[in-house]
Short mmCIF file of C-alpha atoms in Angstrom, two decimals:
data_model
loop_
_atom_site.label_atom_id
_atom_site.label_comp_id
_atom_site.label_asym_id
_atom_site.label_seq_id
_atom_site.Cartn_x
_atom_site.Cartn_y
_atom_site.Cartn_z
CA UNK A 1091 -55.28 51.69 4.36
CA UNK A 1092 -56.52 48.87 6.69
CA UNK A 1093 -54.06 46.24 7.50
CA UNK A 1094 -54.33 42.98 5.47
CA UNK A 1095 -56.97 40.04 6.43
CA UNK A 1096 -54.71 36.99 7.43
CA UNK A 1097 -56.58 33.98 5.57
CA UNK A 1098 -54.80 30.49 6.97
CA UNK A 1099 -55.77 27.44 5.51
CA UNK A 1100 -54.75 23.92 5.06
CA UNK A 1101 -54.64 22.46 1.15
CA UNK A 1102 -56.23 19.32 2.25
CA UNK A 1103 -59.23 21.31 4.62
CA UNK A 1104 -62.32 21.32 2.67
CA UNK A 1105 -63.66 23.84 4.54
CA UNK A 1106 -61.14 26.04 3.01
CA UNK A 1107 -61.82 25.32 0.11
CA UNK A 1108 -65.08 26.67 0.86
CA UNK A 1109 -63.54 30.08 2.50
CA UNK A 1110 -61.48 30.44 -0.40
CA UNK A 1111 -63.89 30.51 -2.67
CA UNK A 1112 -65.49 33.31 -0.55
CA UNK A 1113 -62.70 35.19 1.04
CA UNK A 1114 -61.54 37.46 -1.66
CA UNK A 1115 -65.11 38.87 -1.64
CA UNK A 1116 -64.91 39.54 1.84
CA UNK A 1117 -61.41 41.59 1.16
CA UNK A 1118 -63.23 43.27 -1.74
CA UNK A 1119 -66.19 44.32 -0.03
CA UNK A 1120 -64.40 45.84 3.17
CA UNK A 1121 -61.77 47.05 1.18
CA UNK A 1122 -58.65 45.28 2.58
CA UNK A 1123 -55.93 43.07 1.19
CA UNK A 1124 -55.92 39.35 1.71
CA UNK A 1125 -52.92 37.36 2.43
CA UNK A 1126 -52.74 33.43 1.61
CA UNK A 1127 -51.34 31.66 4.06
CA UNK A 1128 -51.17 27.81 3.88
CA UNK A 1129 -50.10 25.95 6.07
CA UNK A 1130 -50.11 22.10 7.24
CA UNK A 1131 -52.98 21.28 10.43
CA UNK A 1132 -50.82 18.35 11.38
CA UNK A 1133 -48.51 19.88 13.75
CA UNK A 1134 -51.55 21.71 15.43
CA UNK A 1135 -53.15 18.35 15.98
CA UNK A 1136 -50.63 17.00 17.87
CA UNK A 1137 -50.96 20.05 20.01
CA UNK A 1138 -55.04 20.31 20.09
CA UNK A 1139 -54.79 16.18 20.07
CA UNK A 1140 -57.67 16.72 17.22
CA UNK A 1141 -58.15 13.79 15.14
CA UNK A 1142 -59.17 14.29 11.04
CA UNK A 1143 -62.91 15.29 11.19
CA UNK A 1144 -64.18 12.63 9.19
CA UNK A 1145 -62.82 9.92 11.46
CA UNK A 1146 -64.94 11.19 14.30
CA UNK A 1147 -67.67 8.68 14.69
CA UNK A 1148 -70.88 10.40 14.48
CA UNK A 1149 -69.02 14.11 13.62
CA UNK A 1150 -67.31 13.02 10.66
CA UNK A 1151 -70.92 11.69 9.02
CA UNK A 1152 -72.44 15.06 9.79
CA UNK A 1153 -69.17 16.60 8.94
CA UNK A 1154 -69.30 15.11 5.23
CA UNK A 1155 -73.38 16.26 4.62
CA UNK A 1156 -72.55 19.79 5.72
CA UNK A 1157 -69.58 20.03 3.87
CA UNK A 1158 -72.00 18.87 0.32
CA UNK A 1159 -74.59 21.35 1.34
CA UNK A 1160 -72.10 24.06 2.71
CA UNK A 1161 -70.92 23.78 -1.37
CA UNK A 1162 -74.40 23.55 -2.53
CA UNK A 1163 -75.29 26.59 -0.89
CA UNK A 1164 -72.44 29.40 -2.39
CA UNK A 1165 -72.58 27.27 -5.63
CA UNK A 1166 -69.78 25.62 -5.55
CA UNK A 1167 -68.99 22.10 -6.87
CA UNK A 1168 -67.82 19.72 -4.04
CA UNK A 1169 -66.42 16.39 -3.46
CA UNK A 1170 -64.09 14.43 -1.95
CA UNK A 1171 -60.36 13.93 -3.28
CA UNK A 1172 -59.13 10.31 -3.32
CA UNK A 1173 -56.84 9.67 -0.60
CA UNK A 1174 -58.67 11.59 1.86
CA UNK A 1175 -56.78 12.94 4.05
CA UNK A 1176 -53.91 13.64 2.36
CA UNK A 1177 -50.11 15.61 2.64
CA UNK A 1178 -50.65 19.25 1.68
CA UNK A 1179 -47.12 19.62 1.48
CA UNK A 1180 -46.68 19.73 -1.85
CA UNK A 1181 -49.03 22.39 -3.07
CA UNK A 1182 -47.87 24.51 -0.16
CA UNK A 1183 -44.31 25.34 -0.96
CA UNK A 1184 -45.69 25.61 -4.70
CA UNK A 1185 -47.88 28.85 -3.39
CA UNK A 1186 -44.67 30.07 -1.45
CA UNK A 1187 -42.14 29.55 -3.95
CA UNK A 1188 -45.01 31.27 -6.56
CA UNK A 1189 -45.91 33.89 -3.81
CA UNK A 1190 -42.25 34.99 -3.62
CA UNK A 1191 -42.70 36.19 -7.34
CA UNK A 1192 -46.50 37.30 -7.76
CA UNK A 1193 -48.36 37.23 -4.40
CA UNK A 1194 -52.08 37.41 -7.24
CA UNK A 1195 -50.52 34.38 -9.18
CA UNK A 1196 -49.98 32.33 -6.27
CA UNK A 1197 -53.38 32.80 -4.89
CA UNK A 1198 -55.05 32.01 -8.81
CA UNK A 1199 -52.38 28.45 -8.54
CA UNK A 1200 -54.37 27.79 -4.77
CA UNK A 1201 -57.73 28.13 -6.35
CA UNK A 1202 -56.41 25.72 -9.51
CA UNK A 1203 -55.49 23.67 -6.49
CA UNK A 1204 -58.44 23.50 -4.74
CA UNK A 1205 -60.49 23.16 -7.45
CA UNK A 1206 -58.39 19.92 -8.99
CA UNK A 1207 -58.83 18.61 -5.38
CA UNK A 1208 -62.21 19.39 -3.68
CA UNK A 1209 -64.16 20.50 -7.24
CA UNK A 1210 -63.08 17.39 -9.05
CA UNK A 1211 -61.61 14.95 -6.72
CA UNK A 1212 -58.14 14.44 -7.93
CA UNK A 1213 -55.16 13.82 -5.84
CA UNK A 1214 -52.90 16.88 -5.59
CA UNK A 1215 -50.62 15.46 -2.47
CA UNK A 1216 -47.94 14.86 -5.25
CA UNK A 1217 -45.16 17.25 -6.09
CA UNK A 1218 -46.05 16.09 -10.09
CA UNK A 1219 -49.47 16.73 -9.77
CA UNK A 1220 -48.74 20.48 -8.63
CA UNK A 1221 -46.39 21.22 -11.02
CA UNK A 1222 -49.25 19.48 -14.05
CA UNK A 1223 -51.86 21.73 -12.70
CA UNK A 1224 -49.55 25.17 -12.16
CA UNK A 1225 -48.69 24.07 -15.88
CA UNK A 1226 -52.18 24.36 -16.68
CA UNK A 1227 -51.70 28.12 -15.10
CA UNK A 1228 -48.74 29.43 -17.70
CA UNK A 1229 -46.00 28.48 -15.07
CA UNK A 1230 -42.93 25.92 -15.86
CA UNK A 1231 -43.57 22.94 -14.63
CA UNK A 1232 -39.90 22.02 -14.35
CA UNK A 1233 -39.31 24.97 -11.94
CA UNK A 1234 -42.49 24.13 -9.95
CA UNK A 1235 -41.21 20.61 -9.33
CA UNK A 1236 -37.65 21.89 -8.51
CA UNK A 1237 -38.90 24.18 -6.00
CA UNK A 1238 -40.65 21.60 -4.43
CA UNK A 1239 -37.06 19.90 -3.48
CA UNK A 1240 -35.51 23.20 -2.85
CA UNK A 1241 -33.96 24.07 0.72
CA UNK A 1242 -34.82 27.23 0.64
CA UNK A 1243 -38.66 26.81 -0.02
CA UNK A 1244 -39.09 23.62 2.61
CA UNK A 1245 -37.88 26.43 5.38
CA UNK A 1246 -40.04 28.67 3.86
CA UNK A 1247 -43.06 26.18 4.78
CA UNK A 1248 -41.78 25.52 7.80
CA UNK A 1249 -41.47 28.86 9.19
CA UNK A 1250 -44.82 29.56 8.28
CA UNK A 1251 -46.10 27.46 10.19
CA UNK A 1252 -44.29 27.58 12.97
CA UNK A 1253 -45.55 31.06 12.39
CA UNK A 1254 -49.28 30.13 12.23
CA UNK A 1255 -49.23 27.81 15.09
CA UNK A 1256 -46.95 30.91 17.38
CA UNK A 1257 -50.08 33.54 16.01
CA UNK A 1258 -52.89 30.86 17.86
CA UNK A 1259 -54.15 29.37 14.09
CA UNK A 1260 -55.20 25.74 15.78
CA UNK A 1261 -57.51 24.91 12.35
CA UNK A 1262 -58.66 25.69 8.56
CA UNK A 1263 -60.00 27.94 7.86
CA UNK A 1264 -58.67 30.51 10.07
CA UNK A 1265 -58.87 33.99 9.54
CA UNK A 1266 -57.42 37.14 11.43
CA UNK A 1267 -58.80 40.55 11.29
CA UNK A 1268 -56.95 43.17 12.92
CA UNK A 1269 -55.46 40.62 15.30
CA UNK A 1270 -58.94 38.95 16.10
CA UNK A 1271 -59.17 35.09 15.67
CA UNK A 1272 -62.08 33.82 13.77
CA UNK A 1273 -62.29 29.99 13.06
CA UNK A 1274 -64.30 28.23 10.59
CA UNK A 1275 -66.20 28.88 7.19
CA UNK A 1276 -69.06 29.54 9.15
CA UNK A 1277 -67.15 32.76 11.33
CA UNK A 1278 -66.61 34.18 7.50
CA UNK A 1279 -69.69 36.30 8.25
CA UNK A 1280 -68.54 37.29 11.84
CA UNK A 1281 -65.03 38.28 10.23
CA UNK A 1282 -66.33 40.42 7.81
CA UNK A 1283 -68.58 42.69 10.20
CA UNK A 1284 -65.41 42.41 12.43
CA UNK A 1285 -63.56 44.24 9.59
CA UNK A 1286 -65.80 46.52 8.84
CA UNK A 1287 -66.97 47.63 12.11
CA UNK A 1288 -63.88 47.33 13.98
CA UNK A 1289 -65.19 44.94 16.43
CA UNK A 1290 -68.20 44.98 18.97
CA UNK B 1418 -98.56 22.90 9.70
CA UNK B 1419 -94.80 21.93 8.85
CA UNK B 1420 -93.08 19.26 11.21
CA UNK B 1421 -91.71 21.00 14.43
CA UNK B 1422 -88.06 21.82 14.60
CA UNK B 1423 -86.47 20.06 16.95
CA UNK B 1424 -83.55 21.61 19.48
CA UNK B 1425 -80.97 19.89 21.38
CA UNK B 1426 -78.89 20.54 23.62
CA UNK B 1427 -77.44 20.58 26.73
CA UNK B 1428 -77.59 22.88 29.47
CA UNK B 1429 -73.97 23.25 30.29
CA UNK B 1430 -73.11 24.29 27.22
CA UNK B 1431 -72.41 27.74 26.36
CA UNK B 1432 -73.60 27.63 22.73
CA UNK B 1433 -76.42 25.98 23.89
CA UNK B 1434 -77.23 29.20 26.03
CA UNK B 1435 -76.51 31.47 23.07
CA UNK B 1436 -78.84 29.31 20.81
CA UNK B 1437 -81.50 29.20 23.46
CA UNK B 1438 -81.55 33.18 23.43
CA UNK B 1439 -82.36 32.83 19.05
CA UNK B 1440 -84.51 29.59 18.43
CA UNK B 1441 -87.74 30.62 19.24
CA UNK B 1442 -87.37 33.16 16.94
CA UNK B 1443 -86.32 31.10 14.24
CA UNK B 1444 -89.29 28.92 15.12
CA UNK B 1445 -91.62 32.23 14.88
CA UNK B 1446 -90.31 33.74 11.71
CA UNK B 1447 -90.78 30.25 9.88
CA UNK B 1448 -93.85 29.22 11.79
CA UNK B 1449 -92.79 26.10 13.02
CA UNK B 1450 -93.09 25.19 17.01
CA UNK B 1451 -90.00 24.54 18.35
CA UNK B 1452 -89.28 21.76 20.55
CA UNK B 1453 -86.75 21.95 23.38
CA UNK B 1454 -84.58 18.81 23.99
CA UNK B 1455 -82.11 18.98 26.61
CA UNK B 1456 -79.91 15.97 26.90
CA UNK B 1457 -76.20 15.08 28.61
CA UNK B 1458 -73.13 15.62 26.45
CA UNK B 1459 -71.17 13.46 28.31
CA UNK B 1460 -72.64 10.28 27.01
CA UNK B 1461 -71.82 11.17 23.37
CA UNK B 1462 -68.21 12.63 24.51
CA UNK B 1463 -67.73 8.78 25.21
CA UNK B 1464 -68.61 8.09 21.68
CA UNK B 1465 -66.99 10.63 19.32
CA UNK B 1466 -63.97 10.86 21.76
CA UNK B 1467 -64.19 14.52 22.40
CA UNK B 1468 -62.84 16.65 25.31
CA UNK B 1469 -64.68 19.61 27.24
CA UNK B 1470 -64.18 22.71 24.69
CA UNK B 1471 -62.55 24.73 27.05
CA UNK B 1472 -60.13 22.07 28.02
CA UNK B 1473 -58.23 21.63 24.31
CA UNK B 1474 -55.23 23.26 23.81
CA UNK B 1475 -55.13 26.79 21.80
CA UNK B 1476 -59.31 25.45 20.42
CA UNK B 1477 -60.08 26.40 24.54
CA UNK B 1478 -58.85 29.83 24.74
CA UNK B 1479 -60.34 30.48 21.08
CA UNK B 1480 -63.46 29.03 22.50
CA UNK B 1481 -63.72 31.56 25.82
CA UNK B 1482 -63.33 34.71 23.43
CA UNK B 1483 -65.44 33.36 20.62
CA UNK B 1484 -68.26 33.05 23.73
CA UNK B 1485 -67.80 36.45 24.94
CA UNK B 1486 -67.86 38.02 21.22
CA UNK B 1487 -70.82 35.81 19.98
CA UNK B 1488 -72.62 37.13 23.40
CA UNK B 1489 -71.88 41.19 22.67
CA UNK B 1490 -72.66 39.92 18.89
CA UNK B 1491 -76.82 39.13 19.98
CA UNK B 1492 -77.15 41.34 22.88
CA UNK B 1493 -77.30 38.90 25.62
CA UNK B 1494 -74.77 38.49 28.93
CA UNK B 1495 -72.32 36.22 29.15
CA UNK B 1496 -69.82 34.66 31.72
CA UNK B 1497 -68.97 31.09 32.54
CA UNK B 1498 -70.05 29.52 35.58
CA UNK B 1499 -67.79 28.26 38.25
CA UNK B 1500 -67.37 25.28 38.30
CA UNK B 1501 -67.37 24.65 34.35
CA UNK B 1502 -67.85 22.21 33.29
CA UNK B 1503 -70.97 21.11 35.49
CA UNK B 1504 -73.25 18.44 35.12
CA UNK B 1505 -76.73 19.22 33.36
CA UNK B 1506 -78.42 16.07 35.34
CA UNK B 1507 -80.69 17.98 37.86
CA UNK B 1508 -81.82 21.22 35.35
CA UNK B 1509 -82.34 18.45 32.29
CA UNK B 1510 -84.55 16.46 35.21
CA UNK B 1511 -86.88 19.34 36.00
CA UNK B 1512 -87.08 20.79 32.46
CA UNK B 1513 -89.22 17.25 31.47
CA UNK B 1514 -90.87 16.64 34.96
CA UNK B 1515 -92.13 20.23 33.85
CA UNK B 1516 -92.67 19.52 30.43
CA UNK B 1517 -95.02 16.88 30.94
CA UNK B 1518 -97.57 19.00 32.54
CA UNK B 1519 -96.48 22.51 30.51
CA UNK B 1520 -94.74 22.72 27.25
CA UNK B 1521 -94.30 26.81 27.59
CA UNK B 1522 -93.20 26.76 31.60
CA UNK B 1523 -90.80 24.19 30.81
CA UNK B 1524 -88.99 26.54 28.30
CA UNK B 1525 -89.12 29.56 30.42
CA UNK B 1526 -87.71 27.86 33.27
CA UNK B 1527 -85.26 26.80 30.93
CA UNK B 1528 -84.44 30.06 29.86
CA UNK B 1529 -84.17 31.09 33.66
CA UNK B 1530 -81.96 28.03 33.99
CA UNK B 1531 -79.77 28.94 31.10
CA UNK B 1532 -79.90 32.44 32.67
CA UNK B 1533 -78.70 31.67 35.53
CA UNK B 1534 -76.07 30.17 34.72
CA UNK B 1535 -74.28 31.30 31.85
CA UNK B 1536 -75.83 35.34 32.11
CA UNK B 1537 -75.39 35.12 36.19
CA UNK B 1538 -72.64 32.94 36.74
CA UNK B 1539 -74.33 30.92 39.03
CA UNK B 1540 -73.97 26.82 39.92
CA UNK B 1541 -76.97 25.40 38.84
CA UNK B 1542 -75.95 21.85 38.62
CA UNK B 1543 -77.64 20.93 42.60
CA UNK B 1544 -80.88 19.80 42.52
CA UNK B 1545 -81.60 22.80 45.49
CA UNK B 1546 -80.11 24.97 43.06
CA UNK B 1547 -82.87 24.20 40.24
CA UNK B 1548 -85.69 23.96 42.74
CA UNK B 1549 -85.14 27.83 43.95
CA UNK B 1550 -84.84 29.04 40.56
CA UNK B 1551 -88.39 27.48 39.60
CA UNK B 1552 -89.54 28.55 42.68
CA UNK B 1553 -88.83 32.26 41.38
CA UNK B 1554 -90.74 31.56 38.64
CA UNK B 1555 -93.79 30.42 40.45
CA UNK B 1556 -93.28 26.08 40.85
CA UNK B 1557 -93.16 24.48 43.85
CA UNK B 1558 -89.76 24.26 45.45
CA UNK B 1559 -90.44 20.54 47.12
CA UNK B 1560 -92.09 19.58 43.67
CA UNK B 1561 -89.20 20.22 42.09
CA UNK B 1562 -86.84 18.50 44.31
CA UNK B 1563 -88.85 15.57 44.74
CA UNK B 1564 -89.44 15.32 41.31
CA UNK B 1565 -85.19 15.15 40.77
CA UNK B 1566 -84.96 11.60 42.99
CA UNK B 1567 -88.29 10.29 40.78
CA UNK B 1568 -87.55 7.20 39.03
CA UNK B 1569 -89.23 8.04 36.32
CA UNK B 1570 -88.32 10.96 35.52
CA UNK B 1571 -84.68 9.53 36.11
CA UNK B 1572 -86.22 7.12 33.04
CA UNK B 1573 -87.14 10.14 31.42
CA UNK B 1574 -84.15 11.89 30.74
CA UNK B 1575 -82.43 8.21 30.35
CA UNK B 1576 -84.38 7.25 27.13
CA UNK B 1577 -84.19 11.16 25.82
CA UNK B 1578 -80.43 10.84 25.90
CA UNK B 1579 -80.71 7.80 24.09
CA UNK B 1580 -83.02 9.25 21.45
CA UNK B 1581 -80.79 12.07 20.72
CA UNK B 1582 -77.78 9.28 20.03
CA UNK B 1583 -79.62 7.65 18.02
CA UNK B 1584 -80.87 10.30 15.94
CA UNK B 1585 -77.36 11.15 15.62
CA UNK B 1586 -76.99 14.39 17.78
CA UNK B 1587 -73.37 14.73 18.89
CA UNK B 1588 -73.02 18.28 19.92
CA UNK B 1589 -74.77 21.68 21.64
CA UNK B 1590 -77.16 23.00 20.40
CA UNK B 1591 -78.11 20.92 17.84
CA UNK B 1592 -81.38 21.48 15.56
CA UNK B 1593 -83.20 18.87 13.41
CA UNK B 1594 -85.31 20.44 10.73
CA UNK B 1595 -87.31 17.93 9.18
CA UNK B 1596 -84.61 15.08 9.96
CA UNK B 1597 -82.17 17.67 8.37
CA UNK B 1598 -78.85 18.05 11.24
CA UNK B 1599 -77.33 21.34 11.75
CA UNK B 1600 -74.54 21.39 14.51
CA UNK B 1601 -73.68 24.37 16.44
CA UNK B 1602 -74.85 28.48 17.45
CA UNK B 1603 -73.38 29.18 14.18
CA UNK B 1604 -75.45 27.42 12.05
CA UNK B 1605 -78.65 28.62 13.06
CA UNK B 1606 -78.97 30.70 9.88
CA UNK B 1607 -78.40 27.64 7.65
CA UNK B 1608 -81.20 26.03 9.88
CA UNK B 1609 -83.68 28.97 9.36
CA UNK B 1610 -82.73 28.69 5.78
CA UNK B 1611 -83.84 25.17 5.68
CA UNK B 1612 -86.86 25.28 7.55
CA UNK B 1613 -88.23 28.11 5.50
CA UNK B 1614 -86.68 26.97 1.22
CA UNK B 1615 -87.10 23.09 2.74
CA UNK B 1616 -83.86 22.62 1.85
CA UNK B 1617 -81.26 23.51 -1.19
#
C-alpha cells in the first residue's frame, strides 16, 4: 500500500476549497489514502511576510476572477464568505476533535464547511456556526461546541501546525506526495502524476 | 482570424523561461499568433509589494525545486543564473529594437536569450552579453549594442512597461487571451482552454 497523500489546507483558503473538492479523486484514482490536515496560514505569514491575496493591489483583483472561473471550470459553486478573511479556528479543532473519532466523518463535516463558506457565503469563523452546520451532519451540537473550548483539542490544533509549518507547508492548498511539496490548486495535476509515477 | 494572444513576461524570470519553451505551441494548436511582450518586473514589485521569489522564506526554497521539477516535467534544461536575480533591461532592449524590423528573429533571439540564461547559466543582463548572443544568431554585434544606449528604444521598452501595468499584468509569464488574464507557467492549460472554448 502507498503511503497516504498529505492534503493541508486552510478553512478560510478558497483555493482549498477548490482542492477539496478535487482531492479525494486524486486519492481514488492513484489508489492512496488522503489525510485532512487543516491548519491556520497565519503563523506561516508572519514567516513568508505574505499578506491575504486579495489585499494585493493588482494580484488580489486577478486573484478573485480566477478563483470564479477556477469554480466555474470543475463545476463548482463559488463565492465569497462575508467577513473575508476570516479565523479558521473554529472549524479546525471541529475536524480534529471529529477526526479523533471517524477520520471519513471529519472530512464529510470539512466539505459541509466549505460548502456553508465558499458555496454559499456564510460565515463559519464562529464556534456556533460549526457546531449548527456539524448538526446538520448527525453530530451533537453541544459536544461540537464543547470541544471547541476544550484543552485538549486547542493543543491538538496547535501541534498541527506547528507540524505543518516544521514539514515546509508555507500555503493552502498544499499537498505532499511521498515527501514531495506541491503548492496550489493548480499543482493538483502535477501531484497526481507525481503519485502515480513516482516522480520524474 | 481570432485576436492574437498576448505573452508577458520578463526575461529574468524562470517561469517566464519555462512558458517561453510552451506558448508557441499553444498559439499553433489554437491558431492564434502569439505575441511576445517582455517587460521589467521590478516596476510592478513596487506596486503589489512583492519580493524576488527566491528570496521569501520557505515560498523560495519551494520555488527552486518546483523550477527544477517543472523543467524535467517539459523536457527542457534548467539552472539559475548567477547572479539571480538580474536585471532584464538590456535583453528586453534588443528583443523590440529587433522586433521592429522582424517579428520571428525577435522571438528566436529571445529564445536564445532565455536559453542562455536559464538552460546555460549564463549572465545575460550586460548589454555585451546580449550583443554576442545575437551575434550567434546572425545580427550585428555593434547594432545591437548601439541599439541598447538608443533613446528610443530606451522609450520603447519605457511605454511597454507601462502598457503591461496598465493592462493589469503583475507577474511572469503572463498571457492575455482576448483581454482574458491568466497568471503564471501553470496556467497555460487554462489559457489554451480559453483561447480555443472562448471562455467557460
Amino acid at each position: 500500500m502507498p503511503a497516504p497523500i498529505e492534503f493541508y489546507f486552510d478553512f478560510s483558503s478558497p483555493y482549498g476549497y477548490l482542492a477539496a473538492q478535487e482531492v479525494e479523486g486524486v486519492g481514488r484514482r492513484q489508489g492512496r489514502e488522503v489525510v485532512w490536515k487543516p491548519f491556520l496560514l497565519g503563523a506561516v505569514f508572519k514567516t513568508t511576510g505574505s499578506a491575504p491575496l486579495l489585499d494585493i493591489p493588482m494580484k488580489g483583483d486577478y486573484a478573485k476572477r480566477d478563483m470564479d472561473r477556477s469554480a466555474r471550470r470543475i463545476g463548482v459553486p463559488f463565492q465569497l464568505p462575508t467577513p473575508f478573511p476570516f479565523s479558521a479556528v473554529a472549524p479546525a479543532r471541529a475536524f480534529y476533535w471529529l477526526a479523533d473519532q471517524n477520520t471519513m466523518a471529519a472530512k464529510d463535516l470539512a466539505m459541509a464547511l466549505f460548502h456553508a463558506a465558499f458555496g454559499q457565503g456564510h460565515d463559519i469563523s464562529a464556534p456556533d456556526a460549526v457546531a449548527k452546520t456539524a448538526a446538520m451532519h448527525g453530530h451533537d451540537p453541544a459536544a461540537v461546541r464543547a470541544a471547541h473550548d476544550d484543552p485538549a483539542v486547542k493543543q491538538r490544533l496547535k501541534d498541527e501546525v506547528q507540524a505543518a509549518q516544521d514539514k515546509g507547508v508555507f500555503g493552502s492548498p498544499f499537498l505532499l506526495v511521498d515527501g514531495e511539496p506541491f503548492w496550489g490548486h493548480d499543482r493538483l495535476g502535477d501531484a497526481e502524476a507525481w503519485a502515480k509515477t513516482g516522480g520524474w
